[in-house]
PDB file of C-alpha atoms (C1' of nucleotides) in Angstrom:
ATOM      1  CA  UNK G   1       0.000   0.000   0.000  1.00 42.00           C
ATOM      2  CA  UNK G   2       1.483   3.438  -1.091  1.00 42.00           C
ATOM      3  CA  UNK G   3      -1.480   5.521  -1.261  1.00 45.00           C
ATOM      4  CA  UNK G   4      -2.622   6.872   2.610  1.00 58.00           C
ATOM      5  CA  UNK G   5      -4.742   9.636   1.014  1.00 85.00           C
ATOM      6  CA  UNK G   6      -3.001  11.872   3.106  1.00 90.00           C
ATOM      7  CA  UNK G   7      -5.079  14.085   0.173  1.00 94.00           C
ATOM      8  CA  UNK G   8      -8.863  13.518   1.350  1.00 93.00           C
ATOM      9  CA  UNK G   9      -7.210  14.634   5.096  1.00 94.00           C
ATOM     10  CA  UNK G  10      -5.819  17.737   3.529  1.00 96.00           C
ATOM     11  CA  UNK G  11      -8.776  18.298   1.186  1.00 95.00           C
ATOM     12  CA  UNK G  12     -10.899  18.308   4.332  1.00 93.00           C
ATOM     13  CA  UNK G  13      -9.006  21.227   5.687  1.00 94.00           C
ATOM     14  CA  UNK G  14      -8.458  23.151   2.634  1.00 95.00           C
ATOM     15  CA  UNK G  15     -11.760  22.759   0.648  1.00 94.00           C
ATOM     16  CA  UNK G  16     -14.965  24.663   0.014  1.00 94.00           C
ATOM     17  CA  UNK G  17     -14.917  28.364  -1.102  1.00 94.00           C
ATOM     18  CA  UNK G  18     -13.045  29.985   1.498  1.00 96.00           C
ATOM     19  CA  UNK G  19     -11.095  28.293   3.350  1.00 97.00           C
ATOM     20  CA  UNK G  20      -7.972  27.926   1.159  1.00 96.00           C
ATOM     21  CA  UNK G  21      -8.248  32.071   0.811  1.00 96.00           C
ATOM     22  CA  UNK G  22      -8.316  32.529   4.082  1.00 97.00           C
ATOM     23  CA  UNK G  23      -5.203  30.512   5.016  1.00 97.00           C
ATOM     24  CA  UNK G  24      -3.773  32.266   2.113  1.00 96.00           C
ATOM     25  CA  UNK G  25      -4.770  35.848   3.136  1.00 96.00           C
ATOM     26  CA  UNK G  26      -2.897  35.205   6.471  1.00 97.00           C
ATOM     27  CA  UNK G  27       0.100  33.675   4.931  1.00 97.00           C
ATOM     28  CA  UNK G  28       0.509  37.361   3.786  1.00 95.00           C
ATOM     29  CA  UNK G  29      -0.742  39.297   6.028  1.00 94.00           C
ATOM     30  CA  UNK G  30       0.516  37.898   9.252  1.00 91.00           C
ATOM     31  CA  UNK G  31      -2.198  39.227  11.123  1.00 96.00           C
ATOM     32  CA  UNK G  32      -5.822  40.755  10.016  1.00 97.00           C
ATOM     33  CA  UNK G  33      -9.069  42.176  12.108  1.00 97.00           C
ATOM     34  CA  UNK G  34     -12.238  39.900  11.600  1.00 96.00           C
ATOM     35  CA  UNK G  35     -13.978  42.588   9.419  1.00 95.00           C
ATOM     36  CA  UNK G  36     -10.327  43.728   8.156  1.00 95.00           C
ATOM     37  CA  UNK G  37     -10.202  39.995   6.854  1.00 96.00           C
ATOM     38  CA  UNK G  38     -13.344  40.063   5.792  1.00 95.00           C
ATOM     39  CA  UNK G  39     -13.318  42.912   2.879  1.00 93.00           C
ATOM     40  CA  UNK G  40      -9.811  41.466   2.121  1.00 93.00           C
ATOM     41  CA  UNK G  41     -11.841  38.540   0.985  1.00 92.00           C
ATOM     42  CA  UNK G  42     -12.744  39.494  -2.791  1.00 76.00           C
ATOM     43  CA  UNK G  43     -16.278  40.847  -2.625  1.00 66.00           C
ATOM     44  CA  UNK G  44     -18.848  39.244  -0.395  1.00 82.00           C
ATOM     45  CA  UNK G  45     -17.992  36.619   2.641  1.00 93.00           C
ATOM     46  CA  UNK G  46     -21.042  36.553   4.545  1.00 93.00           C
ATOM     47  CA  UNK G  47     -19.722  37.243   8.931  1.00 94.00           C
ATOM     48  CA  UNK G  48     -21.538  34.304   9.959  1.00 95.00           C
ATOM     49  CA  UNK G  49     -20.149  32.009   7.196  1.00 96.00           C
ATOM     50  CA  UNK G  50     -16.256  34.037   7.732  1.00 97.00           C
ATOM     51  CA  UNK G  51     -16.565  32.573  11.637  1.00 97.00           C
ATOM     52  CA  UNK G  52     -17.109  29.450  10.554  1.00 97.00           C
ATOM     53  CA  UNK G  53     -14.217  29.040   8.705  1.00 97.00           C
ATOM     54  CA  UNK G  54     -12.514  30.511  10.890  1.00 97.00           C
ATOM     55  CA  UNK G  55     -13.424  27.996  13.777  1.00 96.00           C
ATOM     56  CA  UNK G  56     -13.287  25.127  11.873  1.00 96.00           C
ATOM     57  CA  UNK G  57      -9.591  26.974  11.321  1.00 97.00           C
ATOM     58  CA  UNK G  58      -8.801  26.851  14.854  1.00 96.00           C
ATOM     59  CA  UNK G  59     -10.282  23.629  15.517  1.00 94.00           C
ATOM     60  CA  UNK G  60      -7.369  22.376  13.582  1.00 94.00           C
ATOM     61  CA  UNK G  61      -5.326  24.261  15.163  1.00 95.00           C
ATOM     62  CA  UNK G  62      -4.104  26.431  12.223  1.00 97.00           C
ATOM     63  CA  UNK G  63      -5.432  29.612  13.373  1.00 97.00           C
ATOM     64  CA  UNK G  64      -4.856  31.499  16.334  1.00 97.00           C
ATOM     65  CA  UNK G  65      -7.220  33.875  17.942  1.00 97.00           C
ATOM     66  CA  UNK G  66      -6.139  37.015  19.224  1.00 97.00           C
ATOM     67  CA  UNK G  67      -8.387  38.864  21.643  1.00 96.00           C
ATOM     68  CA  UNK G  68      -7.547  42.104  23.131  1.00 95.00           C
ATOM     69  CA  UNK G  69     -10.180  41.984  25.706  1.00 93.00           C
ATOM     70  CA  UNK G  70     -11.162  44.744  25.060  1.00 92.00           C
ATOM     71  CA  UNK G  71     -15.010  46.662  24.636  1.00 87.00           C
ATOM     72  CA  UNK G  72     -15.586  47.705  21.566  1.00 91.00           C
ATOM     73  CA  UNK G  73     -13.809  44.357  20.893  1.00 94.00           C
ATOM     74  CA  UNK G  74     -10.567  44.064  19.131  1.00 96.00           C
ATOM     75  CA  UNK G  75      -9.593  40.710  18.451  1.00 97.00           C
ATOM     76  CA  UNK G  76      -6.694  39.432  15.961  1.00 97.00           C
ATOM     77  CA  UNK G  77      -6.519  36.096  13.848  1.00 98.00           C
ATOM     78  CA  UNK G  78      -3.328  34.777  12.668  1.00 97.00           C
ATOM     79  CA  UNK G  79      -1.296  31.765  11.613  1.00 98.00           C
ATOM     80  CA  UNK G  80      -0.802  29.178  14.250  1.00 97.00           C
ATOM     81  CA  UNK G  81       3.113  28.377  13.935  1.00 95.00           C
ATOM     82  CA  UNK G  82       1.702  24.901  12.462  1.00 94.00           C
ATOM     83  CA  UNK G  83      -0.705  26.843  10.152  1.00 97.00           C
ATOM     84  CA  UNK G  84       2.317  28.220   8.929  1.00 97.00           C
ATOM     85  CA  UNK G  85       3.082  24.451   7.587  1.00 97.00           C
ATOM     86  CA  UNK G  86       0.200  24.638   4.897  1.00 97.00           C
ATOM     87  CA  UNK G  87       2.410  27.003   2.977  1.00 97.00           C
ATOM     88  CA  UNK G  88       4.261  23.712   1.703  1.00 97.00           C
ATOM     89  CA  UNK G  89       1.176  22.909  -0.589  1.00 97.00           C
ATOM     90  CA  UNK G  90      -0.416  26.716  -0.923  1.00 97.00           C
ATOM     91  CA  UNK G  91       2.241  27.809  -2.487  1.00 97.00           C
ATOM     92  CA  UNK G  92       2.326  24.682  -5.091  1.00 97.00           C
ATOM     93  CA  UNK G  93      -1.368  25.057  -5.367  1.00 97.00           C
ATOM     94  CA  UNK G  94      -1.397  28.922  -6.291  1.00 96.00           C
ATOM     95  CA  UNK G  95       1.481  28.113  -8.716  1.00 95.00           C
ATOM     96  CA  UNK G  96      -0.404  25.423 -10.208  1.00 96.00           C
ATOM     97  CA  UNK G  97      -3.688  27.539 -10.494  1.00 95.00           C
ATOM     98  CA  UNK G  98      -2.495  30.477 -12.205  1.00 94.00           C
ATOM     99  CA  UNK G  99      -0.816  28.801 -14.775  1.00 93.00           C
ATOM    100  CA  UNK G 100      -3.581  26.632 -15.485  1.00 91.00           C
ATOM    101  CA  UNK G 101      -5.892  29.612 -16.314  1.00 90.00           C
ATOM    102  CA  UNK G 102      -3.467  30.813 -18.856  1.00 88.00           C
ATOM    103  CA  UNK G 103      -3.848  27.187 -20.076  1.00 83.00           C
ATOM    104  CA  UNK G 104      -7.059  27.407 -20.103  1.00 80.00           C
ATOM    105  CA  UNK G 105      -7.392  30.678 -21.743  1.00 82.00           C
ATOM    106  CA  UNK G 106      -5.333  29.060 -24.422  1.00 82.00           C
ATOM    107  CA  UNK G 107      -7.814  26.019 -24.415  1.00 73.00           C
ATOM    108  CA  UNK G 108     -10.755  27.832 -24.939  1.00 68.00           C
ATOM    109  CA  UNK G 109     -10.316  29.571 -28.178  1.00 70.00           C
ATOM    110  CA  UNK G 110     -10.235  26.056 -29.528  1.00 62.00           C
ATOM    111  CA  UNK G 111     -13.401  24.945 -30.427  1.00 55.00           C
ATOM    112  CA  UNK G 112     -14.456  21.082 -30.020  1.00 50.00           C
ATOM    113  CA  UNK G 113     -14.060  19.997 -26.405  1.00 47.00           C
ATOM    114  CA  UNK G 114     -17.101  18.915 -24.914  1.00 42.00           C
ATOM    115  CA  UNK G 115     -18.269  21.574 -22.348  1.00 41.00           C
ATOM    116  CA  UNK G 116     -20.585  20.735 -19.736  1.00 42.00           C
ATOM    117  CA  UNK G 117     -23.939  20.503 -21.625  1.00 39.00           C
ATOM    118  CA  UNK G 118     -25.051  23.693 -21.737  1.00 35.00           C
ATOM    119  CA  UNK G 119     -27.440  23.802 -24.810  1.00 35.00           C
ATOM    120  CA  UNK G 120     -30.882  21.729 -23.515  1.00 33.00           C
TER     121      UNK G 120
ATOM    122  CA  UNK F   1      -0.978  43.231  -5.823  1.00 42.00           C
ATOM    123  CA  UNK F   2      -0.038  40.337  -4.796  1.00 42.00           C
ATOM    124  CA  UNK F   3      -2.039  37.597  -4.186  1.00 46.00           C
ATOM    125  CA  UNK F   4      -3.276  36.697  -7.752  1.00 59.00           C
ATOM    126  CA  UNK F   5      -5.980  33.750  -5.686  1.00 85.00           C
ATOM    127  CA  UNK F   6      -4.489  30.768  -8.245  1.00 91.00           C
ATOM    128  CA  UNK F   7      -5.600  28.754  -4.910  1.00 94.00           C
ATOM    129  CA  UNK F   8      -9.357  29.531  -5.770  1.00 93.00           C
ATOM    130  CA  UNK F   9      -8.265  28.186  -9.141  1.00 94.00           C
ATOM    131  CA  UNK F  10      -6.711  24.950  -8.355  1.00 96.00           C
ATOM    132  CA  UNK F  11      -9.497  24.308  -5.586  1.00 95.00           C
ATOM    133  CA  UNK F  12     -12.359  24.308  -8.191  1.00 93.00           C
ATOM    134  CA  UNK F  13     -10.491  21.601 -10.168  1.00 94.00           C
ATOM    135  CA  UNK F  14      -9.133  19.607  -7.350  1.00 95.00           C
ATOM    136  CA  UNK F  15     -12.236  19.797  -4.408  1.00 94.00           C
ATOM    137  CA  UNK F  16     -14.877  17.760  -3.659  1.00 93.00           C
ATOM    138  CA  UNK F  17     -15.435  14.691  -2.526  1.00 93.00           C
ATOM    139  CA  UNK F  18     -13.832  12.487  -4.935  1.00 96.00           C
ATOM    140  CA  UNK F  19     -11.774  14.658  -7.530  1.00 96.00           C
ATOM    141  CA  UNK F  20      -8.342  14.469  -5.428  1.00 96.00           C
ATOM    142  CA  UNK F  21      -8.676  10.634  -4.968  1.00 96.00           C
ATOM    143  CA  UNK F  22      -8.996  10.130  -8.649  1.00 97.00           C
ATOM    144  CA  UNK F  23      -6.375  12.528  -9.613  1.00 97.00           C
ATOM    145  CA  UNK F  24      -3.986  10.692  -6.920  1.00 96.00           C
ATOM    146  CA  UNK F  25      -4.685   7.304  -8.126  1.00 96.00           C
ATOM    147  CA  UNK F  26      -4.311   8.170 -11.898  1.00 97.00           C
ATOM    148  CA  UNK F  27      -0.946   9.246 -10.508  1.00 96.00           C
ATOM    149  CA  UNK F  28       0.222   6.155  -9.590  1.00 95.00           C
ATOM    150  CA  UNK F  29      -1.748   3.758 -11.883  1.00 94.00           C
ATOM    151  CA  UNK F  30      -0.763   5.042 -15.229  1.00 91.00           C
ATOM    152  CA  UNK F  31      -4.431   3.903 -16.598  1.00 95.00           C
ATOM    153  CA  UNK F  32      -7.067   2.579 -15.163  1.00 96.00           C
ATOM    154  CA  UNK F  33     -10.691   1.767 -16.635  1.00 97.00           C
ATOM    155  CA  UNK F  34     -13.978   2.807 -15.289  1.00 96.00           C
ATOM    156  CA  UNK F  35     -14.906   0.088 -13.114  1.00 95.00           C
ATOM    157  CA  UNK F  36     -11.733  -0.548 -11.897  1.00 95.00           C
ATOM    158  CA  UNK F  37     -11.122   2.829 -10.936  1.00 95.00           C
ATOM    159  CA  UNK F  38     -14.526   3.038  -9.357  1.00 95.00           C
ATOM    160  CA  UNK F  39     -13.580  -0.009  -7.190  1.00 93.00           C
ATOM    161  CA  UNK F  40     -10.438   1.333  -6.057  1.00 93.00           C
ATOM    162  CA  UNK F  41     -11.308   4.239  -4.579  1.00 92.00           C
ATOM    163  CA  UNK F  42     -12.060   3.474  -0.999  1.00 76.00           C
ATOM    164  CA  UNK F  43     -15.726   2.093  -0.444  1.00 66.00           C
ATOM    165  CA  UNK F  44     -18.039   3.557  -2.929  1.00 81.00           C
ATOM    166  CA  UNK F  45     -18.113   6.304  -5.765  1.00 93.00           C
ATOM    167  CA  UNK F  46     -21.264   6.134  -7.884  1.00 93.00           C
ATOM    168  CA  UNK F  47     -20.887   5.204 -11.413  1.00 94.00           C
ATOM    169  CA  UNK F  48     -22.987   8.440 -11.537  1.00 95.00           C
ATOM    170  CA  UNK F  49     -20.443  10.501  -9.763  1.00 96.00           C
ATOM    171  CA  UNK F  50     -17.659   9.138 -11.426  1.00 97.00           C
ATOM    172  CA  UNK F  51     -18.932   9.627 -14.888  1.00 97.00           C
ATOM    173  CA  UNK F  52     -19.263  13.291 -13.870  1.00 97.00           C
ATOM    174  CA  UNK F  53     -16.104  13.804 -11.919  1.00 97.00           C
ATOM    175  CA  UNK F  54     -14.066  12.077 -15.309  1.00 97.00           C
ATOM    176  CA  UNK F  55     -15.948  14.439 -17.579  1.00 96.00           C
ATOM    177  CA  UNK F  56     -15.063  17.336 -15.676  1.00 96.00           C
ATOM    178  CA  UNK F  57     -11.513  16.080 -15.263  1.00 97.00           C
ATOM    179  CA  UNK F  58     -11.383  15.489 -19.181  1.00 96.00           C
ATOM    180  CA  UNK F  59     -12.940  19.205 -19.528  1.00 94.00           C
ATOM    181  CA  UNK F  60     -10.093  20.841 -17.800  1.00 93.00           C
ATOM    182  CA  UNK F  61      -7.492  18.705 -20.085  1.00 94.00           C
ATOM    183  CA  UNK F  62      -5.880  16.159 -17.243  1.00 96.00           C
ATOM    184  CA  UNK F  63      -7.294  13.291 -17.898  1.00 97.00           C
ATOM    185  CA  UNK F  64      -7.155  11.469 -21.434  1.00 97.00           C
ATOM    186  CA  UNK F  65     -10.587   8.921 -22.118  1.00 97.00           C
ATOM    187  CA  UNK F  66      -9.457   6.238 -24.807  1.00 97.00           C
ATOM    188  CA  UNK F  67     -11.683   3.819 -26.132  1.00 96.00           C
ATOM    189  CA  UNK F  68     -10.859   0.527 -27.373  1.00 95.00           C
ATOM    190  CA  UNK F  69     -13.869   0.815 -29.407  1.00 93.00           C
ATOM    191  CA  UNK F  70     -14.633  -2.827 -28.766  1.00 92.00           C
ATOM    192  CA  UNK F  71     -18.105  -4.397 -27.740  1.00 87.00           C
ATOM    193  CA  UNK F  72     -18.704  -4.705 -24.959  1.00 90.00           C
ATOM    194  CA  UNK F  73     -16.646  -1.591 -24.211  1.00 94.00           C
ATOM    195  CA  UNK F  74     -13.313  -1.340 -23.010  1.00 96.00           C
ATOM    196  CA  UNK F  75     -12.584   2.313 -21.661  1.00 97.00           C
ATOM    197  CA  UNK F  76      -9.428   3.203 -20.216  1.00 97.00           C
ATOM    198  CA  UNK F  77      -8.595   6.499 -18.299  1.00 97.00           C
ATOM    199  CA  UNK F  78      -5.241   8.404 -17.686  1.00 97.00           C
ATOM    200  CA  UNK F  79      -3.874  11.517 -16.786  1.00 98.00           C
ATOM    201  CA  UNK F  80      -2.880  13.949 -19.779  1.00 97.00           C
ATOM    202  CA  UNK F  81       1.280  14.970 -19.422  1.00 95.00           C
ATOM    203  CA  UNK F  82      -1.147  18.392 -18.486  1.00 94.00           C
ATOM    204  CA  UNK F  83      -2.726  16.329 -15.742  1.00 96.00           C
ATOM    205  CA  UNK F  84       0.370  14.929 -14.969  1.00 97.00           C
ATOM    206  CA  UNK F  85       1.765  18.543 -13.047  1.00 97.00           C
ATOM    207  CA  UNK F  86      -1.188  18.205 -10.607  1.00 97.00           C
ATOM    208  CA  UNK F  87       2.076  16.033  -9.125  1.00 97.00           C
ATOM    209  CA  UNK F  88       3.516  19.146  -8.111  1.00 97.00           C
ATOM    210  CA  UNK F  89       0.941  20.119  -5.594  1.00 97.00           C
ATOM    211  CA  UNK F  90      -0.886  16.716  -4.761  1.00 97.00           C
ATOM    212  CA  UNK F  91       2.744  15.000  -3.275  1.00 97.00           C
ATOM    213  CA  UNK F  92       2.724  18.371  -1.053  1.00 97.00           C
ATOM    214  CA  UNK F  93      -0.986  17.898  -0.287  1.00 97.00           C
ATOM    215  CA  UNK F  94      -0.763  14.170   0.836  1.00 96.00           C
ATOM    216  CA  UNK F  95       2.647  14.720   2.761  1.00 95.00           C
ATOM    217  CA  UNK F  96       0.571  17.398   4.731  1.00 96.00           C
ATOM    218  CA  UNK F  97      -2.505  15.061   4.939  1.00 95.00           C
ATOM    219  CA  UNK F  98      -0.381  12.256   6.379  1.00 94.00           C
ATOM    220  CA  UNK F  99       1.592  14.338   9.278  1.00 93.00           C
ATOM    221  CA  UNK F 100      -1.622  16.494   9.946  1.00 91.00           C
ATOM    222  CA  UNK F 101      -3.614  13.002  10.951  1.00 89.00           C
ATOM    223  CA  UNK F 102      -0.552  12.274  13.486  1.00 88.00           C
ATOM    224  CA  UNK F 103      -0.886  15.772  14.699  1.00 82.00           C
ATOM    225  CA  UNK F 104      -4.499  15.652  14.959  1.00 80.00           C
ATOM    226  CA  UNK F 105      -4.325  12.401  17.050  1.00 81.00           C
ATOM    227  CA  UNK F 106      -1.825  13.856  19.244  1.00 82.00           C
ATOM    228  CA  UNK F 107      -4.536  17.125  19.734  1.00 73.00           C
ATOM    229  CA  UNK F 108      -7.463  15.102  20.354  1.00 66.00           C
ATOM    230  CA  UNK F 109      -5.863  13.337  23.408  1.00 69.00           C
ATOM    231  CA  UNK F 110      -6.115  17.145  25.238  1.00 62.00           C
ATOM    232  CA  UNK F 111      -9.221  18.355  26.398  1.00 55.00           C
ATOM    233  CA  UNK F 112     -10.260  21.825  26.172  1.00 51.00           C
ATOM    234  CA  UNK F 113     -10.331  22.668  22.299  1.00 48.00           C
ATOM    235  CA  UNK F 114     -13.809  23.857  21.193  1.00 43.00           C
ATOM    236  CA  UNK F 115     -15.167  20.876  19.228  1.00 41.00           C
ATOM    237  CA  UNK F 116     -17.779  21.855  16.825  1.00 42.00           C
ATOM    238  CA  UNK F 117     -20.734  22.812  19.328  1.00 39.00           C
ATOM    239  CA  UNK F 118     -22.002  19.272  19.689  1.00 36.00           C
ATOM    240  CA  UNK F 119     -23.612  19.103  22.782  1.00 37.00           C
ATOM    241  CA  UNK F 120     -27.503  21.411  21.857  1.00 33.00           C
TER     242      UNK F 120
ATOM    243  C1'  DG S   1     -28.908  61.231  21.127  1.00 84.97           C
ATOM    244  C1'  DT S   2     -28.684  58.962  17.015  1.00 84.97           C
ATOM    245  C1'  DT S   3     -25.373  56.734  14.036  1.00 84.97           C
ATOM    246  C1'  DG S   4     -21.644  53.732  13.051  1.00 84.97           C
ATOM    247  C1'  DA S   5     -18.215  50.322  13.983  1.00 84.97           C
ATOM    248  C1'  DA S   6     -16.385  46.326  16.500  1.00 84.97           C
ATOM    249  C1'  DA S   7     -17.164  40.851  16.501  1.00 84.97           C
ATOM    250  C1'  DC S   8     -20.129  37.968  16.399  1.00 84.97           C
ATOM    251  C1'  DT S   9     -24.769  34.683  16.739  1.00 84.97           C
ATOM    252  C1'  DA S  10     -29.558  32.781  15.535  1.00 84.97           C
ATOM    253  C1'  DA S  11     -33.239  31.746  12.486  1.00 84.97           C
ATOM    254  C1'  DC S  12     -34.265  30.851   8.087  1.00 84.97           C
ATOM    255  C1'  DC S  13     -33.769  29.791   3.055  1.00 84.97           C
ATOM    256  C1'  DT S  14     -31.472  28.542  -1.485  1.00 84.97           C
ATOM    257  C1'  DT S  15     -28.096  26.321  -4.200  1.00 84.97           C
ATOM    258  C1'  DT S  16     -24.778  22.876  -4.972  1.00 84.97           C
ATOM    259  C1'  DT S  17     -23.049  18.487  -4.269  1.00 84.97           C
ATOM    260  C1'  DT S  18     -23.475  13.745  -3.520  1.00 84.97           C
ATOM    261  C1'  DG S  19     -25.913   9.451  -3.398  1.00 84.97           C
ATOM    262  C1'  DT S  20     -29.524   5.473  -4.823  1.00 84.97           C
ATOM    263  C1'  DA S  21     -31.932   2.626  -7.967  1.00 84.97           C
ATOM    264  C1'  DA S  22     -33.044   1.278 -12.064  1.00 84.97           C
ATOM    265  C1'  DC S  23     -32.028   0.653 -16.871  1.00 84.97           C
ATOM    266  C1'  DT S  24     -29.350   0.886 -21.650  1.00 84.97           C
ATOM    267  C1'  DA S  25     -26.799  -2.604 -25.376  1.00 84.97           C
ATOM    268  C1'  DC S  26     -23.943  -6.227 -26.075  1.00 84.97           C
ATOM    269  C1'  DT S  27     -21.075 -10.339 -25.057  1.00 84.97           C
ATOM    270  C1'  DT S  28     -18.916 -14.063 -22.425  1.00 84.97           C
ATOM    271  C1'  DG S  29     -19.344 -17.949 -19.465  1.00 84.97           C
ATOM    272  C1'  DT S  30     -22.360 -21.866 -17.470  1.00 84.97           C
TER     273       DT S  30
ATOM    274  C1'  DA W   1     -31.447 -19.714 -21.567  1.00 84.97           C
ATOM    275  C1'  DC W   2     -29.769 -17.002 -17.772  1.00 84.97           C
ATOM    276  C1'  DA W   3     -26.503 -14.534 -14.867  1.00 84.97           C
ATOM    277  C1'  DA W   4     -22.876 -11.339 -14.820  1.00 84.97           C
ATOM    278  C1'  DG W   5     -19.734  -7.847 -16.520  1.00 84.97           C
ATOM    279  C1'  DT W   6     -18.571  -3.904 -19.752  1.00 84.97           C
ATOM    280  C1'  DA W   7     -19.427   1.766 -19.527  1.00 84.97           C
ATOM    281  C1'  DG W   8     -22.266   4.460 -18.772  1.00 84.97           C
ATOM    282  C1'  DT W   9     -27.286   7.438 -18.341  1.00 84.97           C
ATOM    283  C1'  DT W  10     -31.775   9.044 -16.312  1.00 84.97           C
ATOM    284  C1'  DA W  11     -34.929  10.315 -12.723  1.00 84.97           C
ATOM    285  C1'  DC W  12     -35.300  11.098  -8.105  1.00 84.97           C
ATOM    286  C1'  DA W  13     -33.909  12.031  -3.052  1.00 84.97           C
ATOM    287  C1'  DA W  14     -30.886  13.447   0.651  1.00 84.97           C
ATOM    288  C1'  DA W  15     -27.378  16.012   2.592  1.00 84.97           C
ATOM    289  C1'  DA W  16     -24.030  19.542   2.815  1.00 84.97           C
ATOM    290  C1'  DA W  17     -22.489  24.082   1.771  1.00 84.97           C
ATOM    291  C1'  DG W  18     -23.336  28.718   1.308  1.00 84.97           C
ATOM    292  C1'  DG W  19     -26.048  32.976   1.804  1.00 84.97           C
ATOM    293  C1'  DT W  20     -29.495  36.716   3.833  1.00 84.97           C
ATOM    294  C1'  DT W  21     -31.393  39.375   7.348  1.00 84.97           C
ATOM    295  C1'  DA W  22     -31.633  40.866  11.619  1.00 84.97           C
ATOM    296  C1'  DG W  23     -30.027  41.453  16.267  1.00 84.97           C
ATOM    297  C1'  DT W  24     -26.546  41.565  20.402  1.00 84.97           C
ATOM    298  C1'  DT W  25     -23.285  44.905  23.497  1.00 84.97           C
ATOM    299  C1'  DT W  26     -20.495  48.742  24.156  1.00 84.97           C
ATOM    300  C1'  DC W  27     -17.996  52.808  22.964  1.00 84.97           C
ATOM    301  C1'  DA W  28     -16.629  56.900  20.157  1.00 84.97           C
ATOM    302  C1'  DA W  29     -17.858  60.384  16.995  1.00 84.97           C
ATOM    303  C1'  DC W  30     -21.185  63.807  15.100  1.00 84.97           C
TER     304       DC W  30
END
DNA sequence: GTTGAAACTAACCTTTTTGTAACTACTTGT
DNA sequence: ACAAGTAGTTACAAAAAGGTTAGTTTCAAC
């Protein structure tokens, strides 16, 4: 046996819509607000979905959260030290994506593949 | 500007349920035909699902369909050389998967994490 | 003294994803 | 003749993911 699927593990972390931006948004920016995180986040995370994520996050002990204790509250989120680890495979992923939407730029002007039925 | 978000990119080909197991086994089985495939991975794909998750696959150019063109049919499936640089991120993804099971055994043997609010 | 911002949570609803069961056409083995 | 295997498809059902709206508490600014 050579397999594991040490991938379906990972893929459990790292799926759905936001999660992989997130961890990616705090590989950069080393520390962010809740809302400050939140309009980083291309458009339109909903609050209640963003502190989802970001206990589910936590739960695995990727993310840290900061909180100042303070009224209005202030409270950080960053990178657990271990978070910090799923820059091994970010990194290869974000490679990986943005050249594969200049391939498929390229790909589309070519007509013949079979798209996802589209005409009923 | 930084960021670029290739991870959004790479997660639509590579999420779901299923779409990293087939990628991963294609990796290591050269070819592999539909049934066969569908046996192999872990318990129980659909024929449905699989259909659809080889299609898409196909649609973003990693995986190759060729047809014996015999009756009954004989099918096989393999990654494209395309496909074949999902390698690049996948290895990274399982390493992580593997040592972030060990860690998450180690975790669970501490009380006081917030599990996912379980008890209503 | 009303408004806005901070960090959320609760109730509710919609969309997407995944699964089940049955069925196609054709051949090989018993 | 009948069961089983090939590679799928269709119609239907269930579950998971994602989103919307409103509301909480407290302070600072206008």
């Amino acid at each position: 046996m050579e397999s594991r699927v040490g991938i379906s593990v990972t893929l459990e972390v790292v799926c759905g819509k936001w999660k992989g931006l997130i961890l990616w948004k705090l590989l950069q920016d080393e520390s962010l607000r809740f809302n400050a995180l939140r309009r980083s986040l291309d458009g339109n995370i909903s609050s209640r979905i963003l502190a989802r994520e970001l206990k589910q996050l936590m739960n695995d002990g990727l993310v840290e959260r900061i909180d100042h204790q303070t009224v209005p509250p202030h409270v950080e989120y960053r990178l657990s030290s271990y978070g910090r680890s799923t820059a091994s495979f970010l990194h290869a992923m974000n490679q990986w994506g943005i050249k594969h939407q200049e391939e498929m730029r390229a790909v589309q002007s070519y007509p013949g593949r079979t798209g996802d039925e589209s005409t009923p």
